Amino acid sequence: MSRAYNFCAGPAALPTAVLEQAQQEILDFQGKGLSIMEMSHRDKVFVDIAEKAEQDLRDLMGISDDYAVLFLQGGASTQFAMVPMNLLGEGETADYINTGQWSKKAIKEAGRYGKINVAASSEDSHFTTVPPQESWKLSANPAYLHYCPNETIGGLEYSFIPEVGETPLVADMSSTILSRPVDVNRFGMIYAGAQKNIGPAGLTLVIIRKDLLGKAGAHVPAMLNYQTHADNGSMYNTPPTYAWYLAGLVFEWLKKQGGVANMAEINQRKAEKLYGFIDGSDFYSNPVEKISRSWMNVPFVLADDALDKTFLAEADAAGLLNLKGHRSVGGMRASIYNAVPEAAVDALIAFMADFEKRNG
Amino acid sequence: MSRAYNFCAGPAALPTAVLEQAQQEILDFQGKGLSIMEMSHRDKVFVDIAEKAEQDLRDLMGISDDYAVLFLQGGASTQFAMVPMNLLGEGETADYINTGQWSKKAIKEAGRYGKINVAASSEDSHFTTVPPQESWKLSANPAYLHYCPNETIGGLEYSFIPEVGETPLVADMSSTILSRPVDVNRFGMIYAGAQKNIGPAGLTLVIIRKDLLGKAGAHVPAMLNYQTHADNGSMYNTPPTYAWYLAGLVFEWLKKQGGVANMAEINQRKAEKLYGFIDGSDFYSNPVEKISRSWMNVPFVLADDALDKTFLAEADAAGLLNLKGHRSVGGMRASIYNAVPEAAVDALIAFMADFEKRNG
């Protein structure tokens, strides 16, 4: 068994220690004679796992009892529909900020359910900037404001949490959740697909202020109504139990690492090293304005894109996997989530320096 | 490591050989240096796994190119909404047959989206019978007819496939899929949550005749539109990759067992043994009419329900797990899906005989 350094944007690297524990328990969970996968979600053994996972997440993020934490399915793409179906009342308007491809998808989907106001967009800068909040054209009384704090594809991350007064702030945190401390109390709702910083694909976390529950109309499917899941502890139907268990192992691992504050220090150091190296080179470049560079997703291009294929093939051979940029933008992208160790970034920089020396 | 006999109704037993292979590959898939869980769904390695799983399922069930096979999320409960959202046009009526708690849930959810006609119900017999088709009061021109061929809770299984002419037949096969051969061509659509005969919870299979695609209105979420998933090979967004991989291992295992025809022989033998033993006893009983007894879920009660707790505790101690009946009906239930070996049924019968001798 050999583990490479994995820079995949998602489904992304998981901590080796988590996979080792899962491996050990997969056929027989703690002497019970069966796998977690083979157990009813209503079995006390699983219920304990599920509750501990929720509590560990609450501890890690400082989530108060004012919020429900839901373990759902369907990915962020299902949230693009659920948010307006649950929070956008008849005749109301929702504000959206457009800072990249995931924002755009959320905006497009929301358009099916009511009036959407795109209050700001950085499409003119090819999503290399975050529009300053002073420039946002907010509605008079929006049902909520939606934004994507970290755009996985563009590698663009907000350096601030929007100030929106009483308006519920809704954030797609899929690729930034748990990477740094965040004041949950400033949000009406946070959601995240699991497959970047939480666990395997097929699990979606929703953290929603309880006063925002119960607004969905009768036409909303039970499974798409947050109230259904809040009322049933995310067990209205069979949840994705194995993914929930793995997420719990990741939360335990994060606590052992010193929690999110400690991860933030490591993540900042990893990102600064990599951006510092890129900025110090004429061979590599990153287009994003410095203040809005993502700690999690670092896209970069080679000055001569004819070398892209060689770069990727040699990186792969060196055990540096999945550095290809998103198919919609090309170039390279190193996703350096919590589970990607600092040594991986060091190894990447050493490889990039060597590649430049040989090809620059 | 010791593996007990697991009679859980779902999430249910998986083949030990499947879990052993998963265990071996979980940290490093075939020398690639990472887990299947940590890999992009667009990686050729995963795409090959996904395509092979689909092909193996097509081979096992004899699914022609007239049908799309979709690997989705959300469980059968999400299908309860998706079916009418996709197939029930404005002003149309859908027919439903009510044979148990899962039928009822499907009927209740469908009621949000249009006119539902319950064409027959066996609620009067406490769902111990399947209403004969001659008694069904079908609509003049229904958009589809929905039924649940195997009711997991009641242990009731149709002994026939309804004859409905040109009406698309829609079946919730969650707890019977792959347990016996079925002529897919007689169905407009088949769906199944994975956690009984396919793989872990968090994956839902949909097999839909292609001419039924594309009927959803603009108000239907992209993620709840079958067309979206058919157009994108179930990769419109990140699918539950690990569950998909595990389902693929189960399909491979089924092929090695001689396919569904062979499983049907084993399943029939398992069921006949257990029902035969129950019928031969005054101590145990099963209330379902003989022709409609499920091969997969065998509910039974003790003549003296004061003994229930002792029965369950002793069974558990003997390594016969999860025999408690559904919380809504009580008693016992042995779910004997494909992955539950014949030896488990033999062991259960031996235990039941011994328990009767000591307590009868």
XYZ file of C-alpha atoms in Angstrom:
720
model
C 0.000 0.000 0.000
C 1.383 3.365 -0.995
C -0.414 6.674 -0.721
C 0.330 9.427 -3.230
C -0.212 13.159 -2.699
C -3.687 13.843 -4.021
C -4.633 17.381 -5.117
C -8.079 16.443 -6.438
C -10.721 19.206 -6.205
C -13.353 16.672 -5.236
C -14.079 13.988 -4.370
C -10.919 14.924 -2.538
C -8.251 13.452 -0.306
C -9.290 12.044 3.059
C -6.986 11.718 6.050
C -5.047 8.458 5.812
C -5.762 7.817 9.504
C -9.510 7.991 8.781
C -9.293 5.491 5.933
C -7.146 3.188 8.078
C -9.774 3.148 10.802
C -12.535 2.573 8.243
C -10.520 -0.270 6.768
C -10.130 -1.927 10.126
C -13.848 -1.651 10.929
C -15.414 -2.315 7.532
C -16.264 -6.014 8.037
C -16.957 -5.988 11.750
C -17.664 -2.763 13.596
C -16.245 -3.039 17.099
C -17.034 -6.699 17.482
C -20.697 -6.338 16.559
C -20.308 -8.888 13.761
C -21.394 -6.611 10.932
C -20.385 -3.487 9.035
C -21.729 -0.019 9.774
C -23.011 -0.252 6.194
C -25.153 -3.258 7.099
C -26.883 -1.799 10.122
C -30.226 -0.060 10.464
C -29.969 3.721 10.776
C -32.229 3.288 13.820
C -29.838 0.869 15.523
C -28.482 2.385 18.725
C -24.941 1.760 17.502
C -25.519 3.892 14.429
C -27.614 6.491 16.244
C -24.720 7.022 18.654
C -22.311 7.465 15.759
C -24.680 9.904 14.071
C -25.234 11.974 17.206
C -21.536 12.094 18.017
C -20.758 13.263 14.491
C -23.282 16.081 14.813
C -21.963 17.084 18.239
C -18.354 17.048 17.040
C -19.310 19.273 14.109
C -21.140 21.624 16.470
C -18.024 21.754 18.669
C -15.671 22.302 15.754
C -17.715 25.120 14.203
C -19.283 26.552 17.350
C -22.839 25.888 16.167
C -25.434 26.919 18.753
C -28.794 25.316 19.478
C -30.383 28.061 17.403
C -29.341 26.034 14.385
C -30.398 22.638 13.065
C -27.663 20.483 11.534
C -28.910 18.218 8.749
C -27.161 15.292 7.071
C -28.731 15.103 3.609
C -28.177 13.733 0.128
C -28.071 15.288 -3.321
C -25.037 17.546 -3.181
C -24.866 21.318 -3.365
C -26.706 21.106 -6.686
C -29.818 19.954 -4.842
C -29.356 22.830 -2.388
C -29.462 25.238 -5.337
C -33.146 24.246 -5.566
C -33.891 23.643 -1.901
C -32.744 27.094 -0.793
C -35.319 29.007 -2.859
C -37.981 26.296 -2.462
C -37.706 26.712 1.314
C -36.764 30.347 1.793
C -38.165 32.339 -1.127
C -41.806 33.152 -0.522
C -44.415 34.055 -3.120
C -43.636 37.491 -4.588
C -40.334 37.826 -2.720
C -36.914 38.500 -4.219
C -33.613 36.794 -3.388
C -30.239 38.448 -3.897
C -27.326 36.480 -5.334
C -23.666 37.420 -5.838
C -22.029 35.964 -8.932
C -18.359 35.170 -8.430
C -17.864 32.058 -10.506
C -19.272 28.923 -11.999
C -20.838 27.611 -8.808
C -22.543 30.942 -8.145
C -23.869 30.894 -11.683
C -25.314 27.409 -11.277
C -27.022 28.441 -8.040
C -28.460 31.527 -9.726
C -29.696 29.622 -12.748
C -31.453 26.996 -10.648
C -33.010 29.564 -8.281
C -34.574 31.309 -11.264
C -37.163 28.515 -11.500
C -38.720 29.430 -8.170
C -39.049 33.196 -7.939
C -37.454 36.559 -8.587
C -33.670 36.571 -8.412
C -31.592 39.755 -8.274
C -27.932 39.344 -9.157
C -26.682 42.114 -6.877
C -23.083 41.955 -8.069
C -20.922 39.975 -10.461
C -17.235 39.688 -11.211
C -17.741 37.988 -14.539
C -16.083 40.983 -16.285
C -12.798 40.165 -14.521
C -13.214 36.483 -15.464
C -13.993 35.834 -11.816
C -10.542 36.856 -10.596
C -12.000 39.390 -8.158
C -14.707 39.611 -5.504
C -16.910 42.665 -6.091
C -16.451 45.003 -3.092
C -19.545 45.066 -0.983
C -20.017 48.823 -1.497
C -20.792 48.086 -5.148
C -23.552 45.519 -4.497
C -27.029 46.510 -5.636
C -29.098 44.755 -2.987
C -32.901 44.546 -3.158
C -35.041 46.551 -0.784
C -36.134 43.593 1.290
C -34.663 40.346 -0.019
C -35.730 36.945 1.349
C -32.042 36.111 1.645
C -28.637 36.831 0.152
C -26.800 33.860 -1.374
C -23.100 33.715 -2.073
C -20.320 31.181 -2.548
C -17.486 32.045 -0.129
C -14.998 29.896 -2.031
C -15.267 29.201 -5.745
C -13.640 25.804 -6.277
C -13.037 26.258 -9.999
C -11.732 29.825 -10.034
C -9.825 29.577 -6.745
C -11.515 32.754 -5.535
C -12.312 33.186 -1.839
C -14.062 36.068 -0.098
C -11.813 37.822 2.426
C -14.910 39.036 4.306
C -18.344 37.894 5.417
C -20.994 40.124 3.811
C -22.764 42.574 6.127
C -26.446 42.263 5.350
C -28.208 43.302 8.544
C -31.346 41.266 9.160
C -31.296 39.559 5.763
C -30.549 35.833 6.122
C -27.135 35.140 4.647
C -26.946 31.828 2.782
C -23.537 30.401 1.919
C -22.423 27.509 -0.286
C -19.358 26.537 1.742
C -18.727 23.245 -0.075
C -15.029 23.881 -0.606
C -14.169 26.048 2.411
C -16.143 24.613 5.324
C -13.929 23.583 8.255
C -10.846 25.121 6.631
C -10.870 28.077 9.032
C -13.021 29.374 11.901
C -16.196 31.137 10.859
C -18.842 32.849 12.972
C -21.879 30.691 12.182
C -24.143 33.195 13.933
C -23.694 35.581 11.035
C -25.420 33.130 8.704
C -29.011 32.123 8.156
C -27.856 28.968 6.463
C -24.663 27.207 5.439
C -24.508 24.203 3.164
C -21.732 22.034 1.852
C -21.269 18.933 -0.250
C -19.137 16.559 1.792
C -16.627 15.530 -0.830
C -14.047 18.241 -0.190
C -13.465 18.818 3.521
C -15.991 16.494 5.188
C -16.101 12.968 3.789
C -17.104 10.977 0.730
C -19.469 12.184 -1.991
C -23.141 11.468 -1.339
C -23.517 13.440 1.876
C -24.526 17.098 2.105
C -24.429 19.154 5.282
C -26.972 21.868 5.985
C -26.722 24.194 8.982
C -29.878 26.264 9.185
C -31.191 28.757 11.732
C -34.306 27.176 13.159
C -36.507 30.240 12.622
C -35.996 29.764 8.871
C -37.597 26.323 8.934
C -41.236 25.690 8.052
C -41.584 28.204 5.216
C -41.866 25.709 2.357
C -45.184 25.478 0.529
C -47.273 22.333 0.051
C -45.866 21.806 -3.453
C -42.361 21.211 -2.057
C -41.420 17.511 -1.922
C -41.130 16.185 1.636
C -37.549 15.195 0.897
C -36.729 18.754 -0.235
C -38.266 20.407 2.816
C -35.723 21.254 5.526
C -38.482 20.950 8.129
C -38.939 17.255 7.298
C -35.307 16.515 8.041
C -35.097 18.773 11.101
C -38.185 17.083 12.576
C -36.711 13.622 12.032
C -33.070 14.063 12.964
C -32.172 13.583 9.283
C -33.776 10.135 9.440
C -37.090 10.742 7.653
C -35.818 8.056 5.316
C -32.624 6.026 5.325
C -29.707 8.477 5.363
C -26.351 7.714 3.704
C -25.130 5.955 6.829
C -21.641 5.023 5.730
C -20.854 8.529 4.493
C -22.204 9.917 7.790
C -19.932 7.538 9.731
C -16.914 8.567 7.656
C -17.721 12.253 8.160
C -17.786 11.518 11.893
C -14.301 10.013 11.648
C -13.111 13.146 9.837
C -14.591 15.364 12.573
C -12.795 13.271 15.233
C -9.585 13.600 13.262
C -10.027 17.386 13.037
C -10.469 17.591 16.794
C -7.266 15.600 17.273
C -5.468 18.044 14.960
C -6.391 20.878 17.312
C -9.636 21.893 15.647
C -10.418 24.385 12.943
C -8.255 27.198 14.329
C -5.216 24.986 14.038
C -6.223 23.805 10.567
C -6.521 27.451 9.550
C -2.906 28.103 10.538
C -1.714 25.104 8.564
C -3.962 25.934 5.601
C -2.782 29.540 5.516
C 0.847 28.427 5.619
C 0.268 25.860 2.851
C -1.465 28.439 0.642
C 1.086 31.210 1.273
C 3.969 28.897 0.414
C 2.389 27.848 -2.861
C 1.231 31.335 -3.933
C 4.604 32.729 -2.841
C 6.406 30.278 -5.057
C 4.095 30.959 -8.012
C 4.427 34.729 -7.625
C 8.219 34.458 -7.456
C 8.312 32.694 -10.812
C 7.821 33.936 -14.384
C 7.131 30.359 -15.425
C 3.932 29.937 -13.371
C 1.161 32.395 -12.654
C -2.149 32.713 -10.804
C -4.638 35.328 -12.026
C -6.650 35.965 -8.856
C -6.375 39.280 -6.970
C -4.172 38.661 -3.943
C -6.718 39.423 -1.246
C -9.224 36.959 -2.734
C -6.999 33.975 -3.301
C -8.425 30.694 -2.065
C -6.659 28.752 0.654
C -8.204 25.584 -0.683
C -8.009 25.698 -4.482
C -4.927 27.129 -6.180
C -5.276 27.350 -9.946
C -2.160 28.212 -11.937
C -1.029 28.232 -15.532
C 2.295 27.662 -17.220
C 3.618 30.545 -19.330
C 3.827 28.053 -22.187
C 0.731 25.901 -22.215
C 2.367 23.535 -24.707
C 4.118 22.139 -21.624
C 0.866 21.350 -19.770
C 0.725 17.700 -20.764
C 4.346 17.065 -19.873
C 3.851 18.820 -16.538
C 0.860 16.683 -15.654
C 2.446 13.423 -16.783
C 5.635 14.072 -14.842
C 3.735 15.218 -11.748
C 1.681 12.067 -11.875
C 4.808 9.927 -12.196
C 6.223 11.768 -9.170
C 3.164 10.819 -7.100
C 1.524 14.264 -7.288
C -1.959 13.403 -8.521
C -4.914 15.247 -10.000
C -3.328 18.614 -10.752
C -5.276 19.172 -13.956
C -7.448 22.314 -13.887
C -11.215 22.094 -14.267
C -12.238 21.115 -17.800
C -13.971 24.488 -18.219
C -10.838 26.595 -17.577
C -7.820 24.376 -18.295
C -4.364 24.889 -16.800
C -3.554 23.405 -13.405
C -5.197 23.426 -10.025
C -3.841 22.219 -6.726
C -6.622 21.639 -4.219
C -5.068 21.672 -0.785
C -7.903 20.819 1.584
C -7.488 19.909 5.249
C -6.512 16.316 4.453
C -3.691 17.370 2.114
C -0.626 17.560 4.356
C 1.876 20.408 4.295
C 4.471 17.899 3.043
C 2.362 17.503 -0.110
C 2.606 21.220 -0.803
C 6.349 21.147 -0.156
C 6.706 18.230 -2.562
C 4.623 20.035 -5.172
C 6.719 23.193 -4.916
C 9.937 21.184 -5.193
C 8.568 19.444 -8.286
C 7.425 22.739 -9.835
C 10.846 24.323 -9.212
C 12.600 21.377 -10.782
C 10.221 21.317 -13.748
C 10.846 25.034 -14.311
C 14.621 24.519 -14.171
C 14.417 21.814 -16.778
C 11.909 23.571 -19.056
C 12.095 27.286 -18.277
C -12.997 -10.483 12.794
C -16.201 -12.436 13.086
C -19.291 -12.041 10.956
C -22.713 -12.715 12.417
C -25.846 -13.623 10.461
C -27.572 -10.337 9.758
C -31.320 -10.254 9.036
C -31.603 -6.451 8.924
C -34.328 -5.096 6.621
C -32.067 -2.253 5.511
C -29.409 -1.068 5.410
C -28.946 -4.797 4.967
C -26.254 -7.443 4.811
C -23.677 -7.212 2.046
C -21.710 -10.175 0.709
C -18.637 -10.739 2.871
C -16.539 -11.160 -0.276
C -17.583 -7.669 -1.408
C -16.613 -6.089 1.901
C -13.301 -7.961 1.865
C -12.441 -6.568 -1.547
C -13.494 -3.072 -0.466
C -11.343 -3.425 2.634
C -8.316 -4.366 0.590
C -8.753 -1.456 -1.829
C -9.917 1.297 0.504
C -6.579 3.074 0.969
C -5.049 2.401 -2.410
C -7.167 1.348 -5.358
C -5.158 -1.038 -7.533
C -1.856 0.727 -6.936
C -3.149 4.161 -7.934
C -2.091 5.610 -4.574
C -5.537 6.792 -3.498
C -8.982 5.545 -2.549
C -11.917 5.360 -4.948
C -13.491 7.782 -2.471
C -10.749 10.349 -3.138
C -10.972 10.360 -6.891
C -12.851 12.651 -9.268
C -15.985 11.108 -10.702
C -14.605 12.189 -14.089
C -11.345 10.278 -13.594
C -11.055 7.513 -16.169
C -10.517 4.995 -13.365
C -13.864 5.854 -11.808
C -15.665 6.253 -15.132
C -14.613 2.708 -16.037
C -15.933 1.424 -12.691
C -19.214 3.300 -13.176
C -19.719 2.061 -16.735
C -18.906 -1.521 -15.798
C -21.389 -1.393 -12.924
C -24.101 -0.195 -15.294
C -23.265 -2.844 -17.872
C -23.221 -5.602 -15.264
C -26.639 -4.482 -14.032
C -27.929 -4.431 -17.604
C -26.600 -7.960 -18.101
C -28.037 -9.226 -14.811
C -31.509 -7.800 -15.403
C -31.597 -7.946 -19.195
C -32.084 -4.192 -19.579
C -32.234 -3.118 -23.219
C -30.996 0.121 -24.767
C -34.582 1.353 -24.717
C -33.984 2.109 -21.033
C -31.738 4.585 -19.256
C -30.108 3.383 -16.035
C -29.539 6.182 -13.524
C -27.441 6.141 -10.352
C -29.057 8.772 -8.117
C -29.322 9.911 -4.510
C -32.197 10.485 -2.123
C -33.684 7.031 -1.665
C -37.062 5.733 -2.745
C -38.644 8.566 -0.740
C -37.268 11.043 -3.264
C -38.636 8.880 -6.074
C -42.093 9.199 -4.506
C -41.886 12.847 -5.613
C -39.826 12.453 -8.760
C -42.197 9.943 -10.350
C -45.213 12.313 -10.450
C -43.035 15.399 -11.041
C -41.681 13.732 -14.165
C -44.527 11.555 -15.398
C -47.792 13.159 -14.289
C -48.776 15.911 -16.700
C -51.129 18.808 -16.030
C -54.693 17.511 -15.630
C -53.675 13.852 -15.822
C -54.427 11.129 -13.280
C -52.051 8.491 -11.922
C -53.233 5.136 -10.579
C -51.711 3.674 -7.416
C -52.195 0.318 -5.692
C -52.060 0.413 -1.897
C -50.583 -2.760 -0.421
C -48.661 -1.472 2.589
C -46.779 1.281 4.272
C -44.427 2.006 1.393
C -47.334 2.208 -1.065
C -49.069 4.610 1.296
C -46.044 6.863 1.506
C -45.755 6.935 -2.274
C -49.461 7.787 -2.584
C -49.302 10.533 0.015
C -46.310 12.210 -1.597
C -47.757 11.935 -5.121
C -50.858 13.782 -3.939
C -48.885 17.040 -3.950
C -48.467 16.992 -7.704
C -51.726 15.994 -9.308
C -54.733 13.729 -9.254
C -54.125 10.311 -7.725
C -56.537 7.410 -8.007
C -56.042 4.596 -5.510
C -57.255 1.832 -7.782
C -57.103 -0.892 -5.129
C -56.109 -1.342 -1.523
C -55.623 -4.248 0.838
C -55.683 -2.113 3.957
C -58.850 -3.948 5.094
C -56.858 -7.193 5.378
C -54.084 -5.334 7.234
C -52.017 -5.683 4.093
C -51.844 -9.462 4.263
C -53.206 -9.821 0.736
C -52.636 -8.414 -2.734
C -55.914 -7.260 -4.273
C -56.597 -9.426 -7.347
C -56.162 -7.449 -10.507
C -59.765 -8.073 -11.588
C -60.861 -5.895 -8.653
C -58.711 -2.864 -9.523
C -60.640 0.287 -10.481
C -58.228 1.775 -12.990
C -58.663 5.252 -14.456
C -59.721 5.678 -18.053
C -56.331 6.907 -19.241
C -53.845 7.109 -16.388
C -50.401 8.692 -16.835
C -48.972 5.595 -15.158
C -49.757 2.858 -12.652
C -47.559 2.727 -9.556
C -47.167 -0.278 -7.278
C -44.734 -1.744 -4.793
C -43.978 -5.350 -5.831
C -42.553 -6.198 -2.400
C -43.629 -4.468 0.788
C -40.627 -4.626 3.119
C -42.603 -4.044 6.299
C -45.554 -6.335 5.699
C -43.595 -9.046 3.908
C -46.115 -9.024 1.054
C -44.971 -9.713 -2.498
C -46.995 -9.681 -5.709
C -47.095 -13.071 -7.394
C -47.784 -11.390 -10.744
C -46.798 -8.380 -12.792
C -49.875 -6.214 -13.418
C -51.271 -6.224 -16.955
C -51.900 -2.601 -17.840
C -51.657 -2.479 -21.622
C -50.048 0.745 -22.834
C -50.071 2.414 -19.413
C -46.510 2.826 -18.114
C -46.030 0.540 -15.132
C -43.908 2.086 -12.367
C -42.521 -0.163 -9.629
C -40.784 0.527 -6.336
C -38.560 -2.553 -6.314
C -36.377 -1.444 -3.403
C -36.615 -4.724 -1.538
C -37.046 -7.199 -4.391
C -34.782 -5.990 -7.192
C -32.243 -8.616 -8.272
C -33.857 -11.280 -6.093
C -35.398 -13.042 -9.106
C -35.583 -12.545 -12.875
C -38.093 -9.956 -14.036
C -39.039 -8.888 -17.547
C -37.960 -5.242 -17.506
C -39.716 -4.639 -20.806
C -43.050 -4.822 -19.046
C -42.192 -1.699 -17.021
C -42.088 1.975 -17.818
C -39.890 2.563 -14.832
C -38.302 0.645 -11.967
C -36.641 2.280 -8.980
C -34.896 0.962 -5.903
C -33.027 2.279 -2.909
C -29.708 0.454 -2.834
C -29.594 -0.542 0.799
C -31.319 -3.927 0.481
C -30.085 -5.885 -2.529
C -27.664 -3.480 -4.227
C -25.199 -1.750 -1.921
C -24.951 0.808 0.867
C -27.589 3.450 1.641
C -27.211 6.690 -0.289
C -27.577 5.293 -3.790
C -30.855 4.927 -5.686
C -31.238 3.100 -8.975
C -33.703 4.226 -11.616
C -34.371 2.231 -14.770
C -36.589 4.268 -17.065
C -37.838 3.763 -20.602
C -36.291 6.539 -22.646
C -39.558 7.671 -24.224
C -40.739 8.652 -20.720
C -37.911 11.158 -20.309
C -38.294 14.867 -20.981
C -41.823 15.338 -19.647
C -40.940 17.367 -16.546
C -42.055 20.995 -16.441
C -39.810 24.021 -15.896
C -40.687 24.125 -12.187
C -39.019 20.764 -11.575
C -35.550 21.072 -9.999
C -32.755 20.057 -12.362
C -31.675 17.443 -9.817
C -35.198 15.957 -9.737
C -35.520 15.736 -13.512
C -34.672 12.299 -14.917
C -33.666 13.942 -18.191
C -30.850 15.831 -16.440
C -29.319 12.610 -15.201
C -29.924 10.648 -18.401
C -28.239 13.418 -20.415
C -25.216 13.425 -18.124
C -24.631 9.751 -17.428
C -25.713 10.354 -13.791
C -22.828 12.842 -13.471
C -24.663 16.167 -13.695
C -23.152 16.719 -10.273
C -20.872 14.548 -8.156
C -22.570 11.172 -7.728
C -22.137 9.013 -4.595
C -19.002 7.442 -6.047
C -18.149 5.029 -3.261
C -21.668 3.633 -3.093
C -21.629 3.267 -6.889
C -18.330 1.362 -6.677
C -19.708 -0.942 -3.967
C -22.859 -1.590 -6.005
C -20.555 -2.567 -8.858
C -18.817 -5.076 -6.600
C -22.209 -6.521 -5.649
C -23.160 -6.855 -9.323
C -19.856 -8.658 -10.014
C -20.534 -10.940 -7.073
C -24.044 -11.693 -8.379
C -22.622 -12.649 -11.766
C -20.172 -14.997 -10.042
C -23.096 -16.591 -8.164
C -24.671 -17.484 -11.486
C -26.804 -14.384 -11.916
C -30.322 -13.584 -10.882
C -31.859 -16.877 -12.028
C -29.580 -18.730 -9.662
C -30.236 -16.290 -6.839
C -33.963 -16.851 -7.386
C -33.533 -20.590 -6.824
C -31.602 -19.985 -3.627
C -33.994 -17.279 -2.461
C -37.027 -19.432 -3.095
C -35.448 -22.316 -1.189
C -34.525 -20.035 1.729
C -38.037 -18.595 1.887
C -39.806 -21.958 1.555
C -37.712 -23.442 4.348
C -38.509 -20.602 6.709
C -42.223 -20.345 5.887
C -42.460 -24.133 6.020
C -41.019 -24.175 9.489
C -43.288 -21.349 10.658
C -46.403 -22.996 9.197
C -45.501 -26.278 10.865
C -45.462 -24.659 14.267
C -48.197 -23.403 16.565
C -45.615 -21.292 18.344
C -44.790 -19.032 15.384
C -47.053 -17.613 12.709
C -47.022 -15.456 9.606
C -50.245 -13.704 8.610
C -49.707 -13.227 4.872
C -51.724 -15.168 2.296
C -49.497 -17.937 0.961
C -49.364 -16.850 -2.656
C -48.241 -13.337 -1.688
C -45.502 -14.144 0.794
C -42.296 -12.261 0.264
C -39.091 -14.115 -0.544
C -37.117 -11.265 0.984
C -38.888 -10.171 4.176
C -40.430 -12.761 6.458
C -42.367 -11.247 9.343
C -43.534 -13.591 12.058
C -44.994 -13.377 15.537
C -44.755 -15.541 18.613
C -48.035 -16.900 19.951
C -47.078 -15.317 23.262
C -45.648 -11.855 22.655
C -44.422 -11.706 26.248
C -41.562 -13.850 24.948
C -40.533 -11.354 22.227
C -37.771 -9.717 24.236
C -36.262 -13.011 25.325
C -36.405 -14.305 21.766
C -34.597 -11.268 20.416
C -31.969 -11.226 23.166
C -31.197 -14.919 22.770
C -31.118 -14.678 18.976
C -28.694 -11.779 19.258
C -26.489 -13.749 21.629
C -26.535 -16.627 19.136
C -25.248 -14.329 16.382
C -28.610 -13.943 14.641
C -28.928 -10.172 14.400
C -31.664 -7.651 13.684
C -34.719 -9.866 13.849
C -36.930 -7.238 15.448
C -39.997 -6.345 13.364
C -40.563 -2.824 12.063
C -41.408 -0.393 14.863
C -44.829 0.192 13.274
C -45.903 -3.462 13.430
C -43.837 -5.182 16.145
C -43.092 -8.911 16.242
C -40.154 -10.297 14.310
C -38.920 -10.009 10.770
C -36.184 -11.956 9.069
C -34.982 -10.186 5.957
C -33.232 -12.743 3.807
C -31.865 -10.762 0.871
C -29.369 -12.089 -1.674
C -26.415 -11.523 0.658
C -27.948 -13.551 3.486
C -26.655 -17.093 2.939
C -28.809 -20.191 3.119
C -26.767 -21.231 6.166
C -28.146 -18.169 7.982
C -31.696 -19.352 7.378
C -30.778 -22.856 8.528
C -29.239 -21.404 11.683
C -32.296 -19.256 12.289
C -34.652 -22.213 11.922
C -32.525 -24.311 14.289
C -32.572 -21.496 16.824
C -36.336 -21.018 16.459
C -36.951 -24.753 16.917
C -34.789 -24.816 20.011
C -36.416 -21.697 21.415
C -39.847 -23.237 20.886
C -38.766 -26.451 22.613
C -37.572 -24.495 25.623
C -40.517 -22.080 25.770
C -43.403 -23.709 23.919
